PDB file of C-alpha atoms in Angstrom:
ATOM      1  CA  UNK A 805       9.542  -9.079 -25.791  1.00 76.00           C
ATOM      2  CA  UNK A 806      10.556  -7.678 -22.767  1.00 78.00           C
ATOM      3  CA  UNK A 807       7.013  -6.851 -21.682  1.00 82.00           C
ATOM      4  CA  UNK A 808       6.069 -10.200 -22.540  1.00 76.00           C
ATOM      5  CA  UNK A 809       8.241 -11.628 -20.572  1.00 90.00           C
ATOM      6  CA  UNK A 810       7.198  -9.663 -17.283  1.00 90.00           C
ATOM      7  CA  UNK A 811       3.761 -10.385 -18.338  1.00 90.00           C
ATOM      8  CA  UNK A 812       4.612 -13.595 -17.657  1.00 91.00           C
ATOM      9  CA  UNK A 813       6.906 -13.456 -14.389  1.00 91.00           C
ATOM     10  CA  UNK A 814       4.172 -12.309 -12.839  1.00 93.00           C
ATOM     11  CA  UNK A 815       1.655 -14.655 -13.828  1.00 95.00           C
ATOM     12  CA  UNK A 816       3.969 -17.131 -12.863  1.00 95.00           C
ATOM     13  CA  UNK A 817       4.066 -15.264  -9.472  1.00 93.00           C
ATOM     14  CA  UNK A 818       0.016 -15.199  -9.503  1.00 93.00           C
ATOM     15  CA  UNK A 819       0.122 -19.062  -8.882  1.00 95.00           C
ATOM     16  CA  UNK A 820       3.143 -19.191  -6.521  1.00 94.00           C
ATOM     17  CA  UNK A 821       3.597 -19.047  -2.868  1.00 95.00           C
ATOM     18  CA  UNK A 822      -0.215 -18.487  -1.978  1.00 95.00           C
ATOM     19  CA  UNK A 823      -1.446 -17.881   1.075  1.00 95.00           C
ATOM     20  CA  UNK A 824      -5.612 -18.121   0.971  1.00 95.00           C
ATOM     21  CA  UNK A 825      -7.816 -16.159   3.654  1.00 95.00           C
ATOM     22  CA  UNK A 826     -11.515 -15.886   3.729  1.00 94.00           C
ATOM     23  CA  UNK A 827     -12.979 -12.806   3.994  1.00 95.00           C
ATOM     24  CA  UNK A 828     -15.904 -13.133   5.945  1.00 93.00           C
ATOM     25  CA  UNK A 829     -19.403 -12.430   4.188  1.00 91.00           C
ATOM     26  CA  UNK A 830     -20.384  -9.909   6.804  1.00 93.00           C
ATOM     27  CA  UNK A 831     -16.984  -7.828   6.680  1.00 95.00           C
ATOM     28  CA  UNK A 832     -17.105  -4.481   4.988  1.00 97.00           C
ATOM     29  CA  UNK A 833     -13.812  -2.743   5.778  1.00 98.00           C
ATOM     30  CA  UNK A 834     -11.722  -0.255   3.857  1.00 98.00           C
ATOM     31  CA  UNK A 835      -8.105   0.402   4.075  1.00 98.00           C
ATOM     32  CA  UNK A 836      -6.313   3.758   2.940  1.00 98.00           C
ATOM     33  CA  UNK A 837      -2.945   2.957   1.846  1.00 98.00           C
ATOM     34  CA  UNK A 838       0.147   5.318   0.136  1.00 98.00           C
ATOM     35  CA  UNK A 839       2.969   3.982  -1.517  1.00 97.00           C
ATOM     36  CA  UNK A 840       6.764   4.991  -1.140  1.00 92.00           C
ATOM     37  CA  UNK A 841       5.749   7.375   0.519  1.00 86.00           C
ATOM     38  CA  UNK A 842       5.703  11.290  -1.026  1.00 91.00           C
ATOM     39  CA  UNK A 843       5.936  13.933   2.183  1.00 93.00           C
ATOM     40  CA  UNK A 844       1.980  15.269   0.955  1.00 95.00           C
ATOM     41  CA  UNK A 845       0.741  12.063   1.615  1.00 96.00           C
ATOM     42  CA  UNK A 846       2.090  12.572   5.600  1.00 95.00           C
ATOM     43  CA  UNK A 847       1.096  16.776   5.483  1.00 94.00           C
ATOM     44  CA  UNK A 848      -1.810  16.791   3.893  1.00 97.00           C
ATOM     45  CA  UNK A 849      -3.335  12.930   3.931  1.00 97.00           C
ATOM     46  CA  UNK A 850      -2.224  12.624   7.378  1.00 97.00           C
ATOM     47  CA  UNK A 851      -4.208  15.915   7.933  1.00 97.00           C
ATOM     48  CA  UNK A 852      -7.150  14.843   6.908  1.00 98.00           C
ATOM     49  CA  UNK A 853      -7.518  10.914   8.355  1.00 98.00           C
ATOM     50  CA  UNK A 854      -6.375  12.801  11.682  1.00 97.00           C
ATOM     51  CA  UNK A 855      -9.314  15.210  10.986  1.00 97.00           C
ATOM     52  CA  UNK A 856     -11.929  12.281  11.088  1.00 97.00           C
ATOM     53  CA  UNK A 857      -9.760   9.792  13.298  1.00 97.00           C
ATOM     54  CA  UNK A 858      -9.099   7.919  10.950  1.00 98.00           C
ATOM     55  CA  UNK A 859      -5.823   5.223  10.459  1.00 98.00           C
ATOM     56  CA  UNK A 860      -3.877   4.318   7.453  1.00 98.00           C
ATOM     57  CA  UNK A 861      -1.367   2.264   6.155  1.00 98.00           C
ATOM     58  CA  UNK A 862       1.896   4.102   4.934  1.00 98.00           C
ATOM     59  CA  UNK A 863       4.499   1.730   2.510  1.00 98.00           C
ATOM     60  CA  UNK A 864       7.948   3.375   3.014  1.00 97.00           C
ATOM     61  CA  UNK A 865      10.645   3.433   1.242  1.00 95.00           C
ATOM     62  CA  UNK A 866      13.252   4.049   3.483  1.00 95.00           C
ATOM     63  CA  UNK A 867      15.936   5.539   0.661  1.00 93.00           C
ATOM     64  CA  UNK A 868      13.574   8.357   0.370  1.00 91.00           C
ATOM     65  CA  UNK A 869      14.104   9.562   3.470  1.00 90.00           C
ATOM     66  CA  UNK A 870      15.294  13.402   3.240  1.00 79.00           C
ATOM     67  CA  UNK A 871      18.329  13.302   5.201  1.00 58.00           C
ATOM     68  CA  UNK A 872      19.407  10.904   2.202  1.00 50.00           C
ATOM     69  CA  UNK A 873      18.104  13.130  -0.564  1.00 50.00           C
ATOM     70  CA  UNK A 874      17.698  16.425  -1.112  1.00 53.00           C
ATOM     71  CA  UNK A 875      14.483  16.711  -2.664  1.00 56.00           C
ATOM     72  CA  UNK A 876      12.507  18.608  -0.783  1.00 63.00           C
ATOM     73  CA  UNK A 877       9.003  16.157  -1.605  1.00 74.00           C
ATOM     74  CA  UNK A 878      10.421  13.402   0.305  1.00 85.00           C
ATOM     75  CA  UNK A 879       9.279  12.621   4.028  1.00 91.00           C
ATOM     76  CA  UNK A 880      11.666  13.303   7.159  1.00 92.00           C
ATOM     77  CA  UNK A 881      12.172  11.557  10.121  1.00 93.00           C
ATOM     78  CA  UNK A 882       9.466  13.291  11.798  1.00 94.00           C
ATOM     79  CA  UNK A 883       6.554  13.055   9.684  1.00 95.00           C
ATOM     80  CA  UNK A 884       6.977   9.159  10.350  1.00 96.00           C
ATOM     81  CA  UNK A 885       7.175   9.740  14.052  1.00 95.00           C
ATOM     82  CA  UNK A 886       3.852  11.757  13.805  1.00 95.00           C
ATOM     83  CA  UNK A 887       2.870   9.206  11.226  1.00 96.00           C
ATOM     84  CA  UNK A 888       3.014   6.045  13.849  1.00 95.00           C
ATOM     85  CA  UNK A 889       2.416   8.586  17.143  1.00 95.00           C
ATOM     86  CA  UNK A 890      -1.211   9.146  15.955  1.00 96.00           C
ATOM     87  CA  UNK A 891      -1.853   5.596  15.019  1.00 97.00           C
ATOM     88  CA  UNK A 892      -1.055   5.188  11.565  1.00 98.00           C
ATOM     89  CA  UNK A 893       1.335   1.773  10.287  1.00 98.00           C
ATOM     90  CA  UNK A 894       4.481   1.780   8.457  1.00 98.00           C
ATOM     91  CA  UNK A 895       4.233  -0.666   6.037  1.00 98.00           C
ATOM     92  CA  UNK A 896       7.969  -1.858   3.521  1.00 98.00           C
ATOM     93  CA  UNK A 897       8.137  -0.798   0.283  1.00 97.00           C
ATOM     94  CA  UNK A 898      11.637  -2.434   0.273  1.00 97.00           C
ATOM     95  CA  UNK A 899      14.617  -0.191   0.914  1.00 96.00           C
ATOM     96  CA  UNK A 900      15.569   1.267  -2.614  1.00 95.00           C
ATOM     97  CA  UNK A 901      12.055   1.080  -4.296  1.00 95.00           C
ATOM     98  CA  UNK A 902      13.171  -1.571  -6.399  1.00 96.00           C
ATOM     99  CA  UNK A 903      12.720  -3.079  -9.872  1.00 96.00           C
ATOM    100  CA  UNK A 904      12.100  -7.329  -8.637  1.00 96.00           C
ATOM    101  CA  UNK A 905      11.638  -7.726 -12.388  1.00 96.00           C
ATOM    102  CA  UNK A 906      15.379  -6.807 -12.672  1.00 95.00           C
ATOM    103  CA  UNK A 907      16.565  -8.654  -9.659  1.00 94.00           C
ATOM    104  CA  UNK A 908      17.244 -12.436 -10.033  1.00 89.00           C
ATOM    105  CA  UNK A 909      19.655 -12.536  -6.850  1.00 93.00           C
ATOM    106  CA  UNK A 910      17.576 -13.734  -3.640  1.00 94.00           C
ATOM    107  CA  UNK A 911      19.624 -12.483  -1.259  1.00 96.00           C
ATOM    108  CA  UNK A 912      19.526  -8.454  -2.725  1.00 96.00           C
ATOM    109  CA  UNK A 913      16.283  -9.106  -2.257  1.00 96.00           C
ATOM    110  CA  UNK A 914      16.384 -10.130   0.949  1.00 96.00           C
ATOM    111  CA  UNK A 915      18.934  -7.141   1.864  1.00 97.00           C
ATOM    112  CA  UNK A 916      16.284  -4.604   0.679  1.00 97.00           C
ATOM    113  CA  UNK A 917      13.804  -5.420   2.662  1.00 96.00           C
ATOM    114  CA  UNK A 918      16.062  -5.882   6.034  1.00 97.00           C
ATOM    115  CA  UNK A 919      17.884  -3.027   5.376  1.00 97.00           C
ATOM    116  CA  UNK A 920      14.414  -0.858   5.476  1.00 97.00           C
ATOM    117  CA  UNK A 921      13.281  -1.774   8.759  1.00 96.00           C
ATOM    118  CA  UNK A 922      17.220  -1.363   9.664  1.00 96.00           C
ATOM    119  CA  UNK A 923      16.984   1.847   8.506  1.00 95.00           C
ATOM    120  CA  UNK A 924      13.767   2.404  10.855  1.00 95.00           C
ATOM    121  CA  UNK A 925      15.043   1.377  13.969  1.00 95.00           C
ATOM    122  CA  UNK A 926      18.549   3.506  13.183  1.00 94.00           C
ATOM    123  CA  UNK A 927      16.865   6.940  12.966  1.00 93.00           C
ATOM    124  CA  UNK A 928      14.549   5.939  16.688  1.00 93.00           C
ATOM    125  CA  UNK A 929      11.518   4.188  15.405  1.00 94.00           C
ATOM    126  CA  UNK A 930      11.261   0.378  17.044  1.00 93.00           C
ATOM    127  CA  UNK A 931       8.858  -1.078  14.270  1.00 92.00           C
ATOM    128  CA  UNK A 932       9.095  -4.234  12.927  1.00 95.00           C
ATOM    129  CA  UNK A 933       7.672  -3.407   9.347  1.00 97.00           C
ATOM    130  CA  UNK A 934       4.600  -6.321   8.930  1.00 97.00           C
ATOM    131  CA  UNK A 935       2.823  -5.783   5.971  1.00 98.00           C
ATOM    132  CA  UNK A 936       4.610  -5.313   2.367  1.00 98.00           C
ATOM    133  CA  UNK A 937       3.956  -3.377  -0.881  1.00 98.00           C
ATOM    134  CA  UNK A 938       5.453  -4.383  -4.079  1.00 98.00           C
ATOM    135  CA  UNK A 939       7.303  -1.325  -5.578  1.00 97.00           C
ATOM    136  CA  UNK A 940       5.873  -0.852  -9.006  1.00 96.00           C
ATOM    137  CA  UNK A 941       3.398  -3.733  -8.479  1.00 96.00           C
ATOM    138  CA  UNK A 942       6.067  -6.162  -9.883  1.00 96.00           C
ATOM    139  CA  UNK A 943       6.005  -9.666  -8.418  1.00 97.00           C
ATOM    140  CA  UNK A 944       8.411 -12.409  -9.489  1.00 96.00           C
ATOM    141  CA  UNK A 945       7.758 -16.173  -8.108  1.00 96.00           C
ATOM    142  CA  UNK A 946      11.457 -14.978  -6.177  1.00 96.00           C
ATOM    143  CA  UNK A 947      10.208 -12.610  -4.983  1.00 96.00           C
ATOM    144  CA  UNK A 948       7.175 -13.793  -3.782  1.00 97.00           C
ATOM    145  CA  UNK A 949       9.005 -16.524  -1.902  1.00 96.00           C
ATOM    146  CA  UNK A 950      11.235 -13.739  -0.238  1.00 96.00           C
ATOM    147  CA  UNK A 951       8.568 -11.404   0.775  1.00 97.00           C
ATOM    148  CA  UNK A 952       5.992 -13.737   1.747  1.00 96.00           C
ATOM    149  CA  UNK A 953       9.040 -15.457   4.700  1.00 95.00           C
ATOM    150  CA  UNK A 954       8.912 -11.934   6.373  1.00 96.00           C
ATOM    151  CA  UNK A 955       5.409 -10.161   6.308  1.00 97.00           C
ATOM    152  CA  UNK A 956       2.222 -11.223   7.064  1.00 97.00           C
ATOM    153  CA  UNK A 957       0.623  -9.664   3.817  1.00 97.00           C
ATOM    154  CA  UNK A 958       1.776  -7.993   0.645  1.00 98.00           C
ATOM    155  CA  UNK A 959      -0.026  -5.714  -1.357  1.00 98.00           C
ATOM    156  CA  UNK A 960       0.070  -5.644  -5.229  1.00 97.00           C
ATOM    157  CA  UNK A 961      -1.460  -3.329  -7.745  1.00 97.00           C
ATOM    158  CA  UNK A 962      -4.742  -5.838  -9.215  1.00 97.00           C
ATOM    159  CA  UNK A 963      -7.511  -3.893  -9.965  1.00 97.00           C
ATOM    160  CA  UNK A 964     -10.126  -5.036  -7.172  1.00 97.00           C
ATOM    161  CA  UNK A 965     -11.915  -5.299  -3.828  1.00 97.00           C
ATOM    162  CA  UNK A 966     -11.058  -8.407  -1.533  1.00 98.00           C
ATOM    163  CA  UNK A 967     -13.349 -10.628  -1.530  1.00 96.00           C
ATOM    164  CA  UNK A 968     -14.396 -14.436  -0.802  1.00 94.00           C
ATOM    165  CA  UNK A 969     -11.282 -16.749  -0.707  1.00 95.00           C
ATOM    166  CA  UNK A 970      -8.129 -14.355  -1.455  1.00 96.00           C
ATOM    167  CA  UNK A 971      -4.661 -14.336  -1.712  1.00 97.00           C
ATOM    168  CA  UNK A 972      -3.249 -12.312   1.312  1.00 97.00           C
ATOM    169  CA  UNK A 973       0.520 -12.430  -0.710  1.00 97.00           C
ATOM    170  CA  UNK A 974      -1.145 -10.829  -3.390  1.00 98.00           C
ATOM    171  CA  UNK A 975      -3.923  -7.888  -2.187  1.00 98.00           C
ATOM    172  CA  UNK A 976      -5.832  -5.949  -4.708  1.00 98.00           C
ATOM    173  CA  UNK A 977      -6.774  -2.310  -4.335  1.00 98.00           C
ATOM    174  CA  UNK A 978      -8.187   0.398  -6.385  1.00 98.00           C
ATOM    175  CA  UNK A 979      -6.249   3.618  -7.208  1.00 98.00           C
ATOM    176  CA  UNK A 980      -7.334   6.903  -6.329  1.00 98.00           C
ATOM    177  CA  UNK A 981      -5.369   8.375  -8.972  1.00 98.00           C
ATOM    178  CA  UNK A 982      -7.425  11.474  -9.438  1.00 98.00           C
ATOM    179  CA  UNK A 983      -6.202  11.690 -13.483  1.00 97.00           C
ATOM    180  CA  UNK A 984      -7.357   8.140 -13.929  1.00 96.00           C
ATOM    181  CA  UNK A 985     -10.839   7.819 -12.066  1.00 97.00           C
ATOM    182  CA  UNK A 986     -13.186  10.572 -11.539  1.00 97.00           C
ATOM    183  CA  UNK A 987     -14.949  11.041  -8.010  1.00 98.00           C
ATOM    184  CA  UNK A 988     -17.822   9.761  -9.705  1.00 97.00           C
ATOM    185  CA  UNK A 989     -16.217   6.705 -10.942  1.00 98.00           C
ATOM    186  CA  UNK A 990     -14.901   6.213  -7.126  1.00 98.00           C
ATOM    187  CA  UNK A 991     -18.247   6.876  -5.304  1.00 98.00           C
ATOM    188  CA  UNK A 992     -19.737   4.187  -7.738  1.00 98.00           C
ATOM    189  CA  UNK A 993     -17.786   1.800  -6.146  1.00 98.00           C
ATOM    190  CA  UNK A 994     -17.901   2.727  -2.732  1.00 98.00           C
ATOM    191  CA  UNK A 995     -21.662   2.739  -3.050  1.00 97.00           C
ATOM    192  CA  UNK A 996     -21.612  -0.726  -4.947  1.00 97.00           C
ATOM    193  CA  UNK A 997     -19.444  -1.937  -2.223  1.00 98.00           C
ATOM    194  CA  UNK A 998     -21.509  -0.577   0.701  1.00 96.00           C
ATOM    195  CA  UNK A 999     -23.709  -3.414  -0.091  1.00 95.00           C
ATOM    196  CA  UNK A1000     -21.550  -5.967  -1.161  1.00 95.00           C
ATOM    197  CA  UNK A1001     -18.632  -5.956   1.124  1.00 95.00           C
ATOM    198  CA  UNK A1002     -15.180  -7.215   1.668  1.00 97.00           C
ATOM    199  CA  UNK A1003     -12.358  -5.410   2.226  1.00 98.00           C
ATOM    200  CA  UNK A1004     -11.564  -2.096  -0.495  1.00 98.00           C
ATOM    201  CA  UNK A1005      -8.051  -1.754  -0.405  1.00 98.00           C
ATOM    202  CA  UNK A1006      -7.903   1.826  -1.827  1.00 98.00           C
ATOM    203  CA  UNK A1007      -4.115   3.718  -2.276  1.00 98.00           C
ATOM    204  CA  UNK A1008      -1.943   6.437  -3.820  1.00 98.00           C
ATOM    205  CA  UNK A1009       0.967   8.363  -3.607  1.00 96.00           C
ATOM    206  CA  UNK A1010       1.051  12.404  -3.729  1.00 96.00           C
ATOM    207  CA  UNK A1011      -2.096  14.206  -2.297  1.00 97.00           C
ATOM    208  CA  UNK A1012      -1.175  17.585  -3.049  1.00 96.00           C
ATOM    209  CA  UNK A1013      -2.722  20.664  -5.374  1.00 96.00           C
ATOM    210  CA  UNK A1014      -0.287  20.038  -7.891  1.00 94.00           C
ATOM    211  CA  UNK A1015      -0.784  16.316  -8.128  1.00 95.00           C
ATOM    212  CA  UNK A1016       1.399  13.990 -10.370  1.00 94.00           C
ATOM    213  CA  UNK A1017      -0.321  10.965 -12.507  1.00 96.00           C
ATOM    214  CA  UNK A1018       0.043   8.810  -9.520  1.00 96.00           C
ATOM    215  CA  UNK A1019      -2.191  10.991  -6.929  1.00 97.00           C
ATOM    216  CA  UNK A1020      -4.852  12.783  -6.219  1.00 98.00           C
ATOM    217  CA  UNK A1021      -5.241  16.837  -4.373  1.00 98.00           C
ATOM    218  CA  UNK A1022      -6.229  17.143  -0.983  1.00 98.00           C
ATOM    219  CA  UNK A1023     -10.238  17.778  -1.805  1.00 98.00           C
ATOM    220  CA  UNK A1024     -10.433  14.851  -3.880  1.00 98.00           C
ATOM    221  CA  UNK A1025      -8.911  12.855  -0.936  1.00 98.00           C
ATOM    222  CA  UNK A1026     -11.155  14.507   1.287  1.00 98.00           C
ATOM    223  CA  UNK A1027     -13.901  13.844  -0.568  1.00 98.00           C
ATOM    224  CA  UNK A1028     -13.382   9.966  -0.471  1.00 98.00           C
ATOM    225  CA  UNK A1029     -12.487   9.680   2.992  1.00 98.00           C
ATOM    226  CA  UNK A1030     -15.984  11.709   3.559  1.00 98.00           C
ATOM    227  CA  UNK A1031     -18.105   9.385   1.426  1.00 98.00           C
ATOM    228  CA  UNK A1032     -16.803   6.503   3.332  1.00 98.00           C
ATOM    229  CA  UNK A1033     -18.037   8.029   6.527  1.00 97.00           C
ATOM    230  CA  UNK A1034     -21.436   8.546   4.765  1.00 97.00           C
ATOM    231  CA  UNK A1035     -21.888   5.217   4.032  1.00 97.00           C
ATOM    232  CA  UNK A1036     -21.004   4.240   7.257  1.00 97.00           C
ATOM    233  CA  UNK A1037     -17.717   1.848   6.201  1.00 97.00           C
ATOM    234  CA  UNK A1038     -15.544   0.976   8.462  1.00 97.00           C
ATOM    235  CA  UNK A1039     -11.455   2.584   7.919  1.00 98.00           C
ATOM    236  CA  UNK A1040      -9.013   0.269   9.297  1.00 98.00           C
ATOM    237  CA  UNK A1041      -4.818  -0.166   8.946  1.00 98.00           C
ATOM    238  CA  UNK A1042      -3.742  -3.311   6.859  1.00 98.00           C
ATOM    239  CA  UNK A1043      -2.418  -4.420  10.022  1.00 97.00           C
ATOM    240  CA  UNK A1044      -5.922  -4.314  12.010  1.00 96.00           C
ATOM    241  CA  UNK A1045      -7.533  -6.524   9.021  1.00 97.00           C
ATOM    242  CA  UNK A1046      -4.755  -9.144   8.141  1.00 96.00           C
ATOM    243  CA  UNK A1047      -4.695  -9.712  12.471  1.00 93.00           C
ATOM    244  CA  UNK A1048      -8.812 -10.176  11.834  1.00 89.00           C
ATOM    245  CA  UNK A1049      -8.581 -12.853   9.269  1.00 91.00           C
ATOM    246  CA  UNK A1050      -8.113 -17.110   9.602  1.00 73.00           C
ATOM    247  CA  UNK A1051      -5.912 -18.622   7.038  1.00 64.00           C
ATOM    248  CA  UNK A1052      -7.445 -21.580   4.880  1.00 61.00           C
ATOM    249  CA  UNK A1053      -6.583 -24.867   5.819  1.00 53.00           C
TER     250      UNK A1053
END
């Protein structure tokens, strides 16, 4: 019942609160994008984009910070300095990576995501946070209303490229989750997209040897961000595109 009934929250979110953009016929861009955001994906991602000078978009949870925690996979302070120094954007992920299915209050809502980009500008780093990534994927029609007041895009977890007429409230993307699709499986759609454009919204979380379910290892990273240059795509922040596109009247 209960996955029913998020099933249904979020189809209910699906129709709410949209925001159509066309994506012009001639674009063909690709965004790299990380989620909450694990300290691999600044060491050894951030390695490797800087490598080919390349940007990305990084959706931080600011709770994860280490000088909160302990853990010693979570990000510090100043792997998001060298994060945004070389180029890169901080993107929200909301403060405490949290559960909108669970949350029927507005205004904790609201709190999370102010208190991130508090967070940011407490520990030195001026950003206003402008694009948004729904932790888990989960989108509520609340939610949606919230989020969509104070960013100029949100990300979600669809399967898909951008394309045609979209919903710039609700992005799709394809995971490069290196236990779920092979590099095969990822250069067929890189080359399938090389002729059909749009915009490939790809992210992850970890990129480290020892990968969890939800990332991929350095090489296989690597590997992508080298086919792209192959086929001569385009690698651009969400920021850069979402500034590039006209809303639908």
């Amino acid at each position: 019942m209960k996955k029913y009934i998020n099933v249904l929250k979020k189809r209910i979110a699906d129709k709410s609160f949209i925001n159509n953009v066309l994506i012009p016929a001639d674009m063909k861009l690709i965004s790299f994008t990380f989620d909450d955001a694990p300290k691999s994906a600044f060491t050894n991602a951030q390695k490797i984009l800087d490598k080919y000078h390349l940007k990305a978009t990084y959706y931080v949870a600011l709770s994860f910070l280490d000088s909160i925690s302990e853990n010693e996979n979570l990000y510090s302070r100043e792997h998001l300095i060298s994060c945004d120094s070389h180029g890169h954007e901080l993107g929200c992920h909301t403060y405490g990576h949290v559960h909108f299915y669970q949350i029927s209050d507005v205004h904790i809502i609201e709190k999370e995501i102010l208190k991130n980009n508090e967070k940011l500008n407490e520990i030195g780093i001026n950003k206003v946070l402008k694009n948004f990534s729904y932790p888990f994927g989960e989108q509520t029609k609340k939610a949606k209303k919230v989020v969509t007041k104070h960013f100029d895009s949100c990300r979600g977890i669809d399967h898909g490229i951008n394309i045609d007429q979209i919903d710039i409230n609700n992005l799709k993307t394809i995971r490069l989750y290196e236990k779920l699709h092979s590099l095969d499986k990822i250069f067929s759609i890189l080359e399938k997209f090389s002729h059909t454009g749009g915009w490939l919204i790809f992210y992850t979380h970890d990129v480290e040897t020892n990968y969890s379910k939800y990332g991929c290892s350095p090489e296989y990273f690597e590997n992508v961000v080298s086919k792209c240059i192959e086929l001569d795509i385009d690698v651009k922040t969400v920021k850069s595109v979402v500034e590039a596109l006209e809303i639908v009247e």
